[in-house]
Short mmCIF file of C-alpha atoms and ligand atoms in Angstrom, two decimals:
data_model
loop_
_atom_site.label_atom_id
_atom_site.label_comp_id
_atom_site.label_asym_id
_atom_site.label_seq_id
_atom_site.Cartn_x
_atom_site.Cartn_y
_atom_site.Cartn_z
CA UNK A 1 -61.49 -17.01 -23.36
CA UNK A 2 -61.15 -14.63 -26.06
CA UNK A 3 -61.13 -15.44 -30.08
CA UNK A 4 -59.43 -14.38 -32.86
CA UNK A 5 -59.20 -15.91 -36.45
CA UNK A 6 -56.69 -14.55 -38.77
CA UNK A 7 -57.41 -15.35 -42.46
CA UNK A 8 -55.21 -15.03 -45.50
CA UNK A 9 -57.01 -15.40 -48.36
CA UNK A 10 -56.07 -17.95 -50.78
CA UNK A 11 -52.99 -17.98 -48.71
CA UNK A 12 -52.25 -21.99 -49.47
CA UNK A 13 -50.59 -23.13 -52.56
CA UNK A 14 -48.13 -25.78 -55.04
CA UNK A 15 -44.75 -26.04 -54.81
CA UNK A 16 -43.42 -23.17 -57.54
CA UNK A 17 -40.24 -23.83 -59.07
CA UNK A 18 -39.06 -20.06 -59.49
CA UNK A 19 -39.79 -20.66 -55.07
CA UNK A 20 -36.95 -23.48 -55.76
CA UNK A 21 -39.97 -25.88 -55.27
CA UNK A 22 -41.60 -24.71 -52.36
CA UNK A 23 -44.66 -23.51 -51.91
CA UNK A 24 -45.22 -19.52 -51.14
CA UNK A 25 -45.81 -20.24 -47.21
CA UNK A 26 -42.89 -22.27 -47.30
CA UNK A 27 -40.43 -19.75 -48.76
CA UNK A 28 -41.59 -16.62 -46.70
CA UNK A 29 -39.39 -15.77 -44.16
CA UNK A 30 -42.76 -15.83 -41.42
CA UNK A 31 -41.36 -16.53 -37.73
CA UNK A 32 -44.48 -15.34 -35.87
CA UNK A 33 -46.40 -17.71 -37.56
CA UNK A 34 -44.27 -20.99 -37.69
CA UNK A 35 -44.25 -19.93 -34.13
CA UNK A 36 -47.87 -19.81 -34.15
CA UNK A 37 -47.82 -23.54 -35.74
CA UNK A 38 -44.91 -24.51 -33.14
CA UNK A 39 -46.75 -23.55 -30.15
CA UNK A 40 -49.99 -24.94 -31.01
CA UNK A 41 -52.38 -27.89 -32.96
CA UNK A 42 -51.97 -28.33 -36.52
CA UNK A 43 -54.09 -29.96 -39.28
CA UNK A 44 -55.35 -29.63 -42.85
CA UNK A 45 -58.82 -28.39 -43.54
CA UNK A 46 -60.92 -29.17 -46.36
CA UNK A 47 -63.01 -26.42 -46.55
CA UNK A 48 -64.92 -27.22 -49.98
CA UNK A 49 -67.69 -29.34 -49.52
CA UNK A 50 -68.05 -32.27 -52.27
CA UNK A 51 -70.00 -30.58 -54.71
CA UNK A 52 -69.22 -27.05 -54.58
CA UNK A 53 -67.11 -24.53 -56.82
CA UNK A 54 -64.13 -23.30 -54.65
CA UNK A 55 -65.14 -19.86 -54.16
CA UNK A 56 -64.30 -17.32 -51.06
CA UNK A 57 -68.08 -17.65 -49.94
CA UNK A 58 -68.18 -21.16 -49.66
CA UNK A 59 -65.08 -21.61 -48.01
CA UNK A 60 -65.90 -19.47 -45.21
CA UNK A 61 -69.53 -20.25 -44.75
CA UNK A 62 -67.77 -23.93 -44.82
CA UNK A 63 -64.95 -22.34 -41.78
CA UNK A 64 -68.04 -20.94 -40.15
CA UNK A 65 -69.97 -24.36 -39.70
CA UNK A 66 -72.64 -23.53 -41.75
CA UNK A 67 -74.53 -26.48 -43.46
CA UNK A 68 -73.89 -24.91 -47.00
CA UNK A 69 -77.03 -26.82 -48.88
CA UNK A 70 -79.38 -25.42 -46.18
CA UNK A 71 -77.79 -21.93 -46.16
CA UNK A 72 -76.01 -20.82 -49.05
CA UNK A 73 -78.06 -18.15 -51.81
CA UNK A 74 -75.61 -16.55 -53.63
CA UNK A 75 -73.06 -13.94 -53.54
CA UNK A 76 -75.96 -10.72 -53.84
CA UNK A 77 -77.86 -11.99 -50.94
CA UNK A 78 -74.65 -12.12 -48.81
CA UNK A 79 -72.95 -9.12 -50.29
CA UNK A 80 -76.45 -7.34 -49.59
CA UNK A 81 -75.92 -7.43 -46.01
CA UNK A 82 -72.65 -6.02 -46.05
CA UNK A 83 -74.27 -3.26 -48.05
CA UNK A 84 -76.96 -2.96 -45.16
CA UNK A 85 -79.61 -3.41 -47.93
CA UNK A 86 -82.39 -5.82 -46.33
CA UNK A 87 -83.53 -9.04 -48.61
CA UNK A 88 -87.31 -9.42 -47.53
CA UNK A 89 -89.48 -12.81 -47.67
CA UNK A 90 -90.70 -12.77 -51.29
CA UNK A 91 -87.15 -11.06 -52.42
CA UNK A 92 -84.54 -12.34 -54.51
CA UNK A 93 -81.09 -10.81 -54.94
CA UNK A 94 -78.55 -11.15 -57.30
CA UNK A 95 -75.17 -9.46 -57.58
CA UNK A 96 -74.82 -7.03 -60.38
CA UNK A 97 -72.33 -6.16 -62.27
CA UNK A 98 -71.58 -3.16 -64.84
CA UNK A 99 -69.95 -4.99 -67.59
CA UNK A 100 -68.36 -3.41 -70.92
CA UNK A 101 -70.38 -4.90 -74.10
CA UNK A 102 -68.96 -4.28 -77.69
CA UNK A 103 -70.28 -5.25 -80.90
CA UNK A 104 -72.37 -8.20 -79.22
CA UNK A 105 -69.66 -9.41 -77.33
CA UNK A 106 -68.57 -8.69 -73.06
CA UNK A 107 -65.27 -6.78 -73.30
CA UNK A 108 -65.06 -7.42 -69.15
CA UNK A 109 -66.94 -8.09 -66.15
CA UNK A 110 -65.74 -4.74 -64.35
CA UNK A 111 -66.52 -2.12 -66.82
CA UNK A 112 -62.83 -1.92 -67.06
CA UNK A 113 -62.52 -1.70 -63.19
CA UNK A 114 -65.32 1.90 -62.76
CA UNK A 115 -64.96 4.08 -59.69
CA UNK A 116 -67.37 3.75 -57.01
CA UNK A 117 -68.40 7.55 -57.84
CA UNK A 118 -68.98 7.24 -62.14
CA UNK A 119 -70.91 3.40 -60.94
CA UNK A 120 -73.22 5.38 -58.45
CA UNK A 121 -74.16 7.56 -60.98
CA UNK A 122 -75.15 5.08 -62.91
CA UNK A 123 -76.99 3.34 -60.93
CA UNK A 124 -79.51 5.99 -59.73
CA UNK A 125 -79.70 6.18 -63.40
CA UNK A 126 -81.06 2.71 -63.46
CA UNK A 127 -83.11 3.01 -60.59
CA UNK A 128 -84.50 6.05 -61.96
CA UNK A 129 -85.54 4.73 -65.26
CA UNK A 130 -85.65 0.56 -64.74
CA UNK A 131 -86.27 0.81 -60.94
CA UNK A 132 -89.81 0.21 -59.91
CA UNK A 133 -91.61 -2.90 -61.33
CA UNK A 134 -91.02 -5.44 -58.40
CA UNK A 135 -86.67 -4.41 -59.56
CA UNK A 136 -84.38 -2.28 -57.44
CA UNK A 137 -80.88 -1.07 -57.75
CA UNK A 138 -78.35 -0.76 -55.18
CA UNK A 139 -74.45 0.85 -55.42
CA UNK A 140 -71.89 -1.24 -53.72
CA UNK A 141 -68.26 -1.07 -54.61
CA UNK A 142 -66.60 -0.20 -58.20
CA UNK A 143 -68.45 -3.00 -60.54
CA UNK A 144 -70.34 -5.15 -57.98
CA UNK A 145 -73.96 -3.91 -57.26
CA UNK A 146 -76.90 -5.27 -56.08
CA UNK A 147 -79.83 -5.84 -57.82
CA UNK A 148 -83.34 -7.14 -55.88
CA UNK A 149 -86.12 -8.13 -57.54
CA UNK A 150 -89.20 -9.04 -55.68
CA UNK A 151 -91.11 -12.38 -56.62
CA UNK A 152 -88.40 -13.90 -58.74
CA UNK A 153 -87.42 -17.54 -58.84
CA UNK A 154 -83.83 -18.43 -57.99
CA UNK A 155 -84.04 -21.32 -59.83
CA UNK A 156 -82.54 -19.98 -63.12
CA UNK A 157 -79.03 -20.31 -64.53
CA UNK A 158 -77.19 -17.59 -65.39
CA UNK A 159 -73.23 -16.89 -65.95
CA UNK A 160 -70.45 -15.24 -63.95
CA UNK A 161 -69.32 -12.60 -66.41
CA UNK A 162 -66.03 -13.11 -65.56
CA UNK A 163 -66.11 -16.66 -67.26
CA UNK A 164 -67.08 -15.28 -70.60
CA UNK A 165 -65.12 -12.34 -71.16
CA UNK A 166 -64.83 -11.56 -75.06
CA UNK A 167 -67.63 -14.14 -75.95
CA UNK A 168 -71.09 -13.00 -77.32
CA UNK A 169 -73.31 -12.51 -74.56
CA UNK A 170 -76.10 -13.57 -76.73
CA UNK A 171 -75.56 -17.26 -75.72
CA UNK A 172 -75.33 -16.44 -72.21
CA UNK A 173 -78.46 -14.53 -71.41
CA UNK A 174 -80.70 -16.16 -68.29
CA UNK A 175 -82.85 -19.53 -68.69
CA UNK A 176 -85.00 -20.83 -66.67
CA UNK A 177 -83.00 -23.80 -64.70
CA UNK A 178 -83.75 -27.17 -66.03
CA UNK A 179 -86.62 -29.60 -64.62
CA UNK A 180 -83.71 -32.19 -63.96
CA UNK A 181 -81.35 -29.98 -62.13
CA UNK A 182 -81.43 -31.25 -58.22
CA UNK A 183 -78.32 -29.59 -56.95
CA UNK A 184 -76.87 -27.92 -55.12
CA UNK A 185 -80.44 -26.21 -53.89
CA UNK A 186 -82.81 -28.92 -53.26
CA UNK A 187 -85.76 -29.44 -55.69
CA UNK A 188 -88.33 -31.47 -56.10
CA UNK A 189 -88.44 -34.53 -58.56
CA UNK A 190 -91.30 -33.60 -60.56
CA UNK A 191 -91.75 -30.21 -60.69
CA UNK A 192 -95.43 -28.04 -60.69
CA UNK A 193 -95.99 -26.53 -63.79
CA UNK A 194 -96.49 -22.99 -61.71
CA UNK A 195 -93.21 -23.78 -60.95
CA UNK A 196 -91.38 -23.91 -64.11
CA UNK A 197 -93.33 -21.17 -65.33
CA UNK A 198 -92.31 -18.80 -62.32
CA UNK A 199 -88.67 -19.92 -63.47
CA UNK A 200 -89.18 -19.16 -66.83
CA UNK A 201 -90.90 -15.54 -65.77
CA UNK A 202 -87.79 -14.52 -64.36
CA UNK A 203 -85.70 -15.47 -67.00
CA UNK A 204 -87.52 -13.68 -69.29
CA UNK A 205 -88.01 -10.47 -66.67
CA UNK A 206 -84.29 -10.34 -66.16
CA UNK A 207 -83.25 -10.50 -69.76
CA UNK A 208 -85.45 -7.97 -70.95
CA UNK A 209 -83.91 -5.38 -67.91
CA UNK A 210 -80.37 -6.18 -69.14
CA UNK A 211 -81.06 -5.58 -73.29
CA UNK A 212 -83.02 -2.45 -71.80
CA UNK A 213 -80.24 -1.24 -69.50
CA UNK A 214 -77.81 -1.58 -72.86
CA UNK A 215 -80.15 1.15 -74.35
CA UNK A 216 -80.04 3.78 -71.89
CA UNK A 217 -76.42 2.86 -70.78
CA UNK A 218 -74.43 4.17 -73.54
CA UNK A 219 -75.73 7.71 -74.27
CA UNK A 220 -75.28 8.68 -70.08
CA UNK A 221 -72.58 10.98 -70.02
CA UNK A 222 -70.97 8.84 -67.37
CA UNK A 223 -70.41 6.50 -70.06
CA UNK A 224 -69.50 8.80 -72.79
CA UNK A 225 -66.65 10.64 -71.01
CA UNK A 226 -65.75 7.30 -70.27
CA UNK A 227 -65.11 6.81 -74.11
CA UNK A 228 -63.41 10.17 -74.50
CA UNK A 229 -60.91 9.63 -72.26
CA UNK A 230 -60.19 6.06 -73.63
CA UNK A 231 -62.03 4.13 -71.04
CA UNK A 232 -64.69 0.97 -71.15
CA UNK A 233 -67.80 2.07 -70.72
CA UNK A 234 -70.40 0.45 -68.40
CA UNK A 235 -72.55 -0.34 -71.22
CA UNK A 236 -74.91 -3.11 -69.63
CA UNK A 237 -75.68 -4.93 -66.36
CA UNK A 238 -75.02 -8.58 -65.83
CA UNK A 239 -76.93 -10.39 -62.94
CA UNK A 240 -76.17 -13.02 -61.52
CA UNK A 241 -75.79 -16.00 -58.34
CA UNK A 242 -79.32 -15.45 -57.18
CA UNK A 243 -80.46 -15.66 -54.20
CA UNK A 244 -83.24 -15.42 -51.16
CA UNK A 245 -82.34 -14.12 -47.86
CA UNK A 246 -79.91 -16.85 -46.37
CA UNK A 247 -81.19 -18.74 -43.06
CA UNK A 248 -78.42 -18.39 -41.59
CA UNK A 249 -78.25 -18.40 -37.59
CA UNK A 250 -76.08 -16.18 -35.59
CA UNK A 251 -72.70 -17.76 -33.86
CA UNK A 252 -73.79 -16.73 -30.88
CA UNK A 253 -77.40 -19.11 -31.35
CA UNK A 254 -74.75 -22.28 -31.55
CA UNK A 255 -71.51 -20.72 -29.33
CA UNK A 256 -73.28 -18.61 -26.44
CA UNK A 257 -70.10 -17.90 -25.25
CA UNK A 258 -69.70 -15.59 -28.56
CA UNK A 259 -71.99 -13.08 -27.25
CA UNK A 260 -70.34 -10.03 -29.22
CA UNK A 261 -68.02 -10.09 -32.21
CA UNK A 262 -66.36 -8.46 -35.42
CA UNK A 263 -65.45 -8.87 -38.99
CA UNK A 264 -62.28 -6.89 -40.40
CA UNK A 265 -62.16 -7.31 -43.87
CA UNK A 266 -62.40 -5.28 -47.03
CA UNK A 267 -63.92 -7.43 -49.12
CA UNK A 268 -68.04 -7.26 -49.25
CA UNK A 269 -68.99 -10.66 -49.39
CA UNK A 270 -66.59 -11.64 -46.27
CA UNK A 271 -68.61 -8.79 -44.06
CA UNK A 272 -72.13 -9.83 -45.33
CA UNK A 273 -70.94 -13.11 -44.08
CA UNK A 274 -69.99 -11.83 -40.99
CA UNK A 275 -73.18 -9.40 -40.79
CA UNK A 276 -75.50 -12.74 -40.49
CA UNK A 277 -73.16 -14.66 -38.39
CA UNK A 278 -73.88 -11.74 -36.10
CA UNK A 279 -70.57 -9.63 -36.40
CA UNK A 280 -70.08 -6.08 -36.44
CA UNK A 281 -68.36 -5.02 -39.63
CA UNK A 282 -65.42 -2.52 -38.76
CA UNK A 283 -64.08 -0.17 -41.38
CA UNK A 284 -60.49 0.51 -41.31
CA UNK A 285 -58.94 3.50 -42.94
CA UNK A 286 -57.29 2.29 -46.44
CA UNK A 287 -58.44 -1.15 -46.30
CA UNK A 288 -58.09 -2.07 -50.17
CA UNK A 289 -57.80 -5.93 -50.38
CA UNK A 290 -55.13 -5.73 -51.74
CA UNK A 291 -51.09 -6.21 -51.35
CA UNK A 292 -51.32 -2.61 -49.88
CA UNK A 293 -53.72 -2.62 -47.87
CA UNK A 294 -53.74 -1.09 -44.00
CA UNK A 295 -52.15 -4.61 -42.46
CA UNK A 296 -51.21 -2.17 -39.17
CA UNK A 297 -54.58 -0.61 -39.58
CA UNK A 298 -56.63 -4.22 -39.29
CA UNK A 299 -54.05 -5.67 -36.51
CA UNK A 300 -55.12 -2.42 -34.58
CA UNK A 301 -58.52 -2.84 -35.29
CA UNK A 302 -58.74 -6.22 -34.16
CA UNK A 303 -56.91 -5.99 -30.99
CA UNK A 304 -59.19 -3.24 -30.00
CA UNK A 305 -62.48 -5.51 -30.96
CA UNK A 306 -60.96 -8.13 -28.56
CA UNK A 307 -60.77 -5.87 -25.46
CA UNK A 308 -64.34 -6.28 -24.70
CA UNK A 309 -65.45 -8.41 -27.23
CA UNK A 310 -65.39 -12.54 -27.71
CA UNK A 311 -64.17 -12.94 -31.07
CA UNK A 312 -62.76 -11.30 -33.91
CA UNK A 313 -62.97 -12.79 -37.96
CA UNK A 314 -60.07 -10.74 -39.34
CA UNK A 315 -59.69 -11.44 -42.88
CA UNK A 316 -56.82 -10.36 -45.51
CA UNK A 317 -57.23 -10.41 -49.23
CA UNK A 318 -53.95 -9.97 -50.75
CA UNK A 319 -52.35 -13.49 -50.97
CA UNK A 320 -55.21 -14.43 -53.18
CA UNK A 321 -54.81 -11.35 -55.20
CA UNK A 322 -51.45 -12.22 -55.51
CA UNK A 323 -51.91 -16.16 -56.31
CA UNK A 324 -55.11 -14.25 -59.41
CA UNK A 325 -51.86 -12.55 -60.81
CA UNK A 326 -49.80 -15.61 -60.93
CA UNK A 327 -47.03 -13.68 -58.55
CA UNK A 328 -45.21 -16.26 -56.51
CA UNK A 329 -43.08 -13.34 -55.39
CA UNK A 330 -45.86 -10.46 -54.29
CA UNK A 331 -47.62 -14.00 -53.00
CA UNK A 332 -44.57 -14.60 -50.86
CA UNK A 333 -44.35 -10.53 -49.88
CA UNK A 334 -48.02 -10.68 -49.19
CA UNK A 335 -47.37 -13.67 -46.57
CA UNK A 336 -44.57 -12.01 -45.23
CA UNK A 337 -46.78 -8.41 -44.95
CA UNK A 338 -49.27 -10.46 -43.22
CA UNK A 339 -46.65 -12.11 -40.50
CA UNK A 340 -44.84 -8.82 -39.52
CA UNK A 341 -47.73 -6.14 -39.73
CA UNK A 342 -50.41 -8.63 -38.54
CA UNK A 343 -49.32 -11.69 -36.61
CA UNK A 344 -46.44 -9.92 -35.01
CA UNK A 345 -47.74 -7.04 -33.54
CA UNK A 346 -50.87 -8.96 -32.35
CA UNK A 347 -48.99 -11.65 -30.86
CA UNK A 348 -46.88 -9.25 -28.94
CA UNK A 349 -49.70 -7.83 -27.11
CA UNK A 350 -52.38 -10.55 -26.34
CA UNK A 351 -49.20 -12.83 -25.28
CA UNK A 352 -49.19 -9.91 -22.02
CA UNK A 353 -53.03 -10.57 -21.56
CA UNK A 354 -54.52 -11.40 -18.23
CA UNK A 355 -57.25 -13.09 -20.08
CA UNK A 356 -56.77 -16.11 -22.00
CA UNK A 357 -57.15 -15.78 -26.22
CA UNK A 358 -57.20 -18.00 -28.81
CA UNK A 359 -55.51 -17.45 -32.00
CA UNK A 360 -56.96 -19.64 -35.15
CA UNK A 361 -54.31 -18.54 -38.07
CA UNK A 362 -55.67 -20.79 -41.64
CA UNK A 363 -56.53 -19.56 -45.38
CA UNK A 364 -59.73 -20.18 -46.77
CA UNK A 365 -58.86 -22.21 -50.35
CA UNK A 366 -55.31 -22.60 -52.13
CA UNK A 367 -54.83 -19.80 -54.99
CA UNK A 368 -52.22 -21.35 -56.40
CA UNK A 369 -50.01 -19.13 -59.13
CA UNK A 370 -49.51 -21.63 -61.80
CA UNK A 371 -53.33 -21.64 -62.25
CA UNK A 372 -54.06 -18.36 -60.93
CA UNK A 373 -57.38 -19.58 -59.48
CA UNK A 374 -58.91 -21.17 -56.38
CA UNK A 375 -58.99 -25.29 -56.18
CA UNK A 376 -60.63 -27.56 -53.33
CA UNK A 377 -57.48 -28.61 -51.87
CA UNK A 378 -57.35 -29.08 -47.81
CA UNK A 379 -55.73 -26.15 -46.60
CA UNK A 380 -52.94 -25.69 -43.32
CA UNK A 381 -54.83 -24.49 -40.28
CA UNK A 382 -53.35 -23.62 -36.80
CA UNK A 383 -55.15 -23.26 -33.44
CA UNK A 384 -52.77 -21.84 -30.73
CA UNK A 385 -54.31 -21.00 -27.01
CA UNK A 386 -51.94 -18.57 -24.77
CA UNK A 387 -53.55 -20.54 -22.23
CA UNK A 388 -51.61 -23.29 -23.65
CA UNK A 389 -52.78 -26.33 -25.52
CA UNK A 390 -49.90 -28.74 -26.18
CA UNK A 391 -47.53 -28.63 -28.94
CA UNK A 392 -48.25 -31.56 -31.49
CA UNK A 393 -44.51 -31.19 -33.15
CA UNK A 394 -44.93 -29.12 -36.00
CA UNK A 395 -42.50 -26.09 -36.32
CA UNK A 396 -43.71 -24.30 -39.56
CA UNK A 397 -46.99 -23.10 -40.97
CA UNK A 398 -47.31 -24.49 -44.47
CA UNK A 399 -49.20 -26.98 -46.26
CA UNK A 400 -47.08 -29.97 -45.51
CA UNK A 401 -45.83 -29.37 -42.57
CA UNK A 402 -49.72 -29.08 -41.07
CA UNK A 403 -50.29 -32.20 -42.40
CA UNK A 404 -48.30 -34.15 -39.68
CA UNK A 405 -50.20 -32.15 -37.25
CA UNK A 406 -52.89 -34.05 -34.36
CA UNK A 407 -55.56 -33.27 -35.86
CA UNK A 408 -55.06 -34.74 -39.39
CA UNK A 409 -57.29 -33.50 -42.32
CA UNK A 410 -60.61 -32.80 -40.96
CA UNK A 411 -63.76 -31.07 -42.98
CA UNK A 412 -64.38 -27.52 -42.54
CA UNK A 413 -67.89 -28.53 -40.52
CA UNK A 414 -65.32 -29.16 -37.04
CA UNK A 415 -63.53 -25.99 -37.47
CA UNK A 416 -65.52 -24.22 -35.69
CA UNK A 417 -66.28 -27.15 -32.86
CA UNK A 418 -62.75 -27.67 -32.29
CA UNK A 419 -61.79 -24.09 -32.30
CA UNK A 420 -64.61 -23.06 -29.36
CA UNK A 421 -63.71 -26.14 -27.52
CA UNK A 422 -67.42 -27.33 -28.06
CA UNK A 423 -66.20 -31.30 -27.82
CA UNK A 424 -64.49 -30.97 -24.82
ZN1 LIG B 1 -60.92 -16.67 -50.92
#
């Protein structure tokens, strides 16, 4: 048996009324996948564990069966992988963003959205000069970098910049995380007083790189032809969700029929995910994570994997992209891009395979457009075996509809269990 999962990101939403009250999935025209949902088991997932913000990277470490309080360190550490930048014992990573800073205040969290090229510039330019020190730099993709800094506590709260855009950043700089903060990483009651003080160290480390990077930011020429032509400039860094390397086992270590596998996805955090789950990240040509994004490209991509590999993680941004814009129409285009340039074509072929494949079709976390962010709700999922695996009489992939499915609403822990055929 063969395995594919095909994930739309932030696929699942609300009934919209401009949708005539229907929900996105419900008013795309999507016949490979209702046929998907026909032909196979239905349920809802609930794929945020009690506790935890709705975000991409808990979702899926939730899909993948990871025990998220044992495993989860932040989006730097996992984005690091994807990066192929190693997180030694003794490291700590954080993801770091160029951010705009005017007058006291963070204009945006993207440095009003920098190219890969001017952001690499800049950070040699911070390796160069801030580098060293028990700090390093690393370039990822436009605004999201990687910064590593060796011996620092992860215990410290800081801000996604992205949640304070246009407020002073003064109030937001990093402290040292509270003695009475127990969750969600695990901590003792009373607390050593080498403790605390290694927390408060790295506040007070980090801080003083970020007011330093705001000195030597603005006079690079990066940034200054940045202001010429009318741009933001990447005037500070801003790190942030820190993390050690994650303990997380390969799928293979629990599934040993997974011997060899892939992620397809464009997004960093998804393939650093992937990367220690033990899949190979593939790059496809024009992959943008977005609405136009190589959909033939990825279907191709994966089909290929799945020749002489077990399973395939092939993961689409652009319905959550869509649901961040509050565009029930380019949601419902999205869907539809998805069914016919994805679903269709893959369908097609591994319906004429000798060997027997299973298709998993879900999102990760509803995006709905009226709030134009992620929530907790349970989410539609759909397991379908060309080997065949009894119809449970659903006829549509959407969020109601999978709720009269066999399996009911189950957490995201079984997912993976159910999908593998582990309990039976
Ligand atoms: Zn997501």
């Amino acid at each position: 048996m063969k395995y594919l999962v095909i994930l739309g990101d932030g696929m699942a939403d609300r009934p919209v009324q401009s949708l005539g009250g229907k929900t996105p999935l419900q008013a795309a025209d999507i016949p490979e996948m209702d046929w998907l949902a026909e032909h196979g088991c239905n349920g809802l997932l609930a794929t945020v564990p009690d506790g935890y913000a709705p975000g991409s990277e808990i979702a899926h470490l939730a899909i993948f069966g990871y025990d998220l309080d044992r495993v989860f360190e932040g989006r730097g550490a996992l984005e690091a992988a994807s990066m192929g930048v190693p997180i030694e014992e003794g490291e700590m990573a954080m993801r770091c963003n160029l951010v705009t800073v005017e007058d006291g205040r963070i204009l945006n969290h993207s440095a009003g959205q920098i190219s890969t090229e001017e952001a690499s510039v800049l950070m040699s330019f911070l390796q160069d000069n801030l580098g060293g020190d028990g700090f390093s730099f690393h370039t990822g993709v436009s605004y999201r970098h990687l910064l590593k800094m060796k011996g620092g506590n992860k215990h410290i709260v800081c801000t996604p910049p992205h949640d304070i855009a246009g407020q002073p950043y003064a109030g937001y700089m990093i402290r040292p995380e509270p003695e009475t903060s127990v969750f969600p990483q695990t901590a003792p009651a009373v607390l050593s007083s080498a403790e605390l003080a290694g927390r408060a160290e790295t506040a007070r480390k980090l801080n003083e790189l970020i007011l330093k990077s705001m000195e030597i930011l603005s006079s690079h020429p990066v940034n200054i032809a940045r202001a010429r032509a009318g741009k933001c400039m990447a005037s500070s860094i801003w790190p942030w969700s820190p993390g050690y390397r994650p303990m997380m086992e390969p799928l293979s270590e629990r599934y040993p029929q997974l011997r060899k596998g892939s992620v397809i996805s464009a997004v960093d955090l998804i393939k650093g995910i992937g990367v220690y789950a033990g899949l190979v990240p593939v790059k496809v040509e024009g992959a943008t994570g977005l609405y136009d994004t190589n959909y033939e490209g990825k279907a191709e991509a994966a089909l290929k994997a799945l020749e002489d590999e077990d399973f395939v993680f092939l993961h689409v941004e652009a319905s959550d992209e869509a649901g961040h814009d509050g565009d029930p129409r380019l949601k419902v285009r999205t869907i539809e891009y998805l069914n016919d340039r994805i679903v269709r074509p893959v369908l097609d072929r591994i319906l004429k395979w000798d060997c027997p494949v299973s298709v998993a079709l879900l999102p990760d976390h509803p995006t709905p457009c009226s709030i134009r962010t992620h929530t907790a709700d349970p989410v539609p999922f759909t397991i379908f075996r060309t080997s065949g695996c009894g119809a449970d009489g659903v006829r549509e992939f959407d969020e109601f509809s999978a709720a009269k499915g066999c399996y009911g609403t189950l957490p995201a822990s079984r997912f993976m269990d159910l999908f593998i055929e582990q309990q039976l």
